[in-house]
XYZ file of C-alpha atoms in Angstrom:
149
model
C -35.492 -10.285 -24.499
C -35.405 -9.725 -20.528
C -32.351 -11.221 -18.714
C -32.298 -12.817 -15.536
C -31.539 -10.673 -12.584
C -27.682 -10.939 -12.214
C -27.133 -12.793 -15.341
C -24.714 -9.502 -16.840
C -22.401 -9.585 -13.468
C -21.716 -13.330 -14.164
C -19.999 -12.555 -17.109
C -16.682 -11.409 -15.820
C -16.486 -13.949 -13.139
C -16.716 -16.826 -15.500
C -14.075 -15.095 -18.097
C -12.210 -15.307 -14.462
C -12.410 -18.668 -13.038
C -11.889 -19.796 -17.053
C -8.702 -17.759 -17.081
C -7.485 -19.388 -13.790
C -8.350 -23.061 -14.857
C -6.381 -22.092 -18.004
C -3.213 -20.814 -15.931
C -3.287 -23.574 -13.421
C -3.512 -26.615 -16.281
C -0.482 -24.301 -17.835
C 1.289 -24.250 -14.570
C 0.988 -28.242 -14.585
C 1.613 -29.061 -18.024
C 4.998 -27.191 -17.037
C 5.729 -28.952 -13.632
C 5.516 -32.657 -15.433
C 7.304 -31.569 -18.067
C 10.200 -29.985 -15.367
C 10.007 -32.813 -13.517
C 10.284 -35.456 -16.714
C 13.267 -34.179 -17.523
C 16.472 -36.368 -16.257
C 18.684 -34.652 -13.857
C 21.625 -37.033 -14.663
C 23.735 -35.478 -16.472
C 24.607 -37.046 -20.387
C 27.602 -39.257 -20.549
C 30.877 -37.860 -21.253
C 31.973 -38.419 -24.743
C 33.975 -41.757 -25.381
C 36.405 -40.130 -27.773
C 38.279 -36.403 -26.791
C 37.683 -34.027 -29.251
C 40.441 -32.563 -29.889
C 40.453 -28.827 -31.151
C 42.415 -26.991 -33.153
C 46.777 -26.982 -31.797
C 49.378 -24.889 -32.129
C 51.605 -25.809 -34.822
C 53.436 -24.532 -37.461
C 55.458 -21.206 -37.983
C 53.917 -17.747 -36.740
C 53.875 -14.952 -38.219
C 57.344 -12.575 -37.470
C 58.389 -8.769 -37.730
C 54.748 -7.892 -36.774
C 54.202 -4.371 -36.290
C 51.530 -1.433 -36.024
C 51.495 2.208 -38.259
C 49.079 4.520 -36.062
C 47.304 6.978 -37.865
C 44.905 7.809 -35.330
C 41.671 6.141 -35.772
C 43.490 3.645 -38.268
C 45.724 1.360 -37.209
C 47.687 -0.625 -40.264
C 49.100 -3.868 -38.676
C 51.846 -5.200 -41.033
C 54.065 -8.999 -41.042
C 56.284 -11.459 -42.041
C 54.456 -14.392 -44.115
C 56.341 -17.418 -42.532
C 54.944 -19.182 -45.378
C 55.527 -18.830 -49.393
C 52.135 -17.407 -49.825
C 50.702 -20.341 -49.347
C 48.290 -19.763 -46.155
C 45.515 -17.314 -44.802
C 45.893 -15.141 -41.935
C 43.664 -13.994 -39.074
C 44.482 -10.223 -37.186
C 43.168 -10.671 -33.631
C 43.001 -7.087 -31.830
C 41.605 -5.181 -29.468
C 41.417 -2.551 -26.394
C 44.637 -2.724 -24.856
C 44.049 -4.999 -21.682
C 41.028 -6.655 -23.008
C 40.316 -10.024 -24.544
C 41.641 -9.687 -28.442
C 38.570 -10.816 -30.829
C 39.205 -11.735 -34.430
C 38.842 -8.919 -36.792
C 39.748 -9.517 -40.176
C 40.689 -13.235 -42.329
C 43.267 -12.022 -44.866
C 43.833 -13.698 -48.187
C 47.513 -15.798 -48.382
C 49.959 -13.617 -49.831
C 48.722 -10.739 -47.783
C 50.540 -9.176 -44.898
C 48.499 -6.173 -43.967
C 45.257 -5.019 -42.612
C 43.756 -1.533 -41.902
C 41.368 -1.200 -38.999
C 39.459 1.942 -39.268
C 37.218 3.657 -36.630
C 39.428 3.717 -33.534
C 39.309 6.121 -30.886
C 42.926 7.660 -31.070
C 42.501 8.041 -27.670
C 42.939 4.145 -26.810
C 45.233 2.150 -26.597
C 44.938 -1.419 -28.811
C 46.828 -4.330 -29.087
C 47.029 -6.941 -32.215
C 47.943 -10.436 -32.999
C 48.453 -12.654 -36.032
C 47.408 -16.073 -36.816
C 48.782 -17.992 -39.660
C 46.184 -20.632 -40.820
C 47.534 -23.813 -41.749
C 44.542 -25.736 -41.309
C 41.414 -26.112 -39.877
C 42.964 -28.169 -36.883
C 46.695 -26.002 -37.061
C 47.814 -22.245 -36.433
C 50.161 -20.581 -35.099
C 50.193 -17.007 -33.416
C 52.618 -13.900 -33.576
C 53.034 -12.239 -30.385
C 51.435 -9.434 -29.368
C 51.957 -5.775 -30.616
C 50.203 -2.533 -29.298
C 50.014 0.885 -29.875
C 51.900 3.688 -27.440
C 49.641 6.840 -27.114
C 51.179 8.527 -24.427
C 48.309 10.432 -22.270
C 45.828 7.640 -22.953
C 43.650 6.720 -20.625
C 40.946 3.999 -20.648
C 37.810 4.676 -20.491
């Protein structure tokens, strides 16, 4: 079977100009769908949602046993064993994240893994619902020489 003169270099030139018909209905398809979209922005909501307030009584005597790269943060249930507990810590001068949700009755947590090095600080949150809490204040370690990194 003989092929036309210059029928194998046409090949590649229609896999081509398919390929850029593809891309360019793409790059439409795209456009109207940008351009569909409303830029007004949605309503604000009718009702405030409220979050979750400060209320109740924190957590007292709050204090931190360093053992290096533990750190055992210890308290004072305000409560009669009646609510959870949240420690909050972190790198002293940084934003605290939650670490650990401890069982009511509980009034200790171990955080293992620390650079002894560092410097961290801690907080306490006593749970007394999902829409009340109330926070300790803060405690942090002392490691003289420290430096952060």
């Amino acid at each position: 079977a003989a092929r036309p003169a210059g029928g194998r270099g046409r090949a590649p030139v229609v896999i081509a100009a398919a390929a850029a018909v593809v891309a360019a209905v793409s790059a439409t398809v795209t456009a109207v769908m940008v351009l569909r979209d409303d830029p007004t922005p949605p309503p604000p909501p009718t009702a405030p949602t409220a979050g979750p307030v400060v209320d109740g009584e924190p957590p007292t005597g709050v204090r931190v046993r360093d053992d290096g790269t533990a750190i055992t943060v210890t308290w004072e249930d305000p409560s009669p064993g009646t609510v959870p507990f949240i420690v909050a810590g972190g790198r002293a001068g940084q934003q605290l994240r939650a670490m650990a949700t401890i069982n009511p009755g509980e009034t200790s947590h171990t955080v293992n893994g620390l650079n002894p090095r560092l410097n961290y600080c801690f907080t306490v949150l006593a749970v007394y619902s999902t829409e009340r809490y109330a926070t300790s204040g803060q405690v942090c370690t002392d490691r003289s020489g420290s430096t952060p990194d």
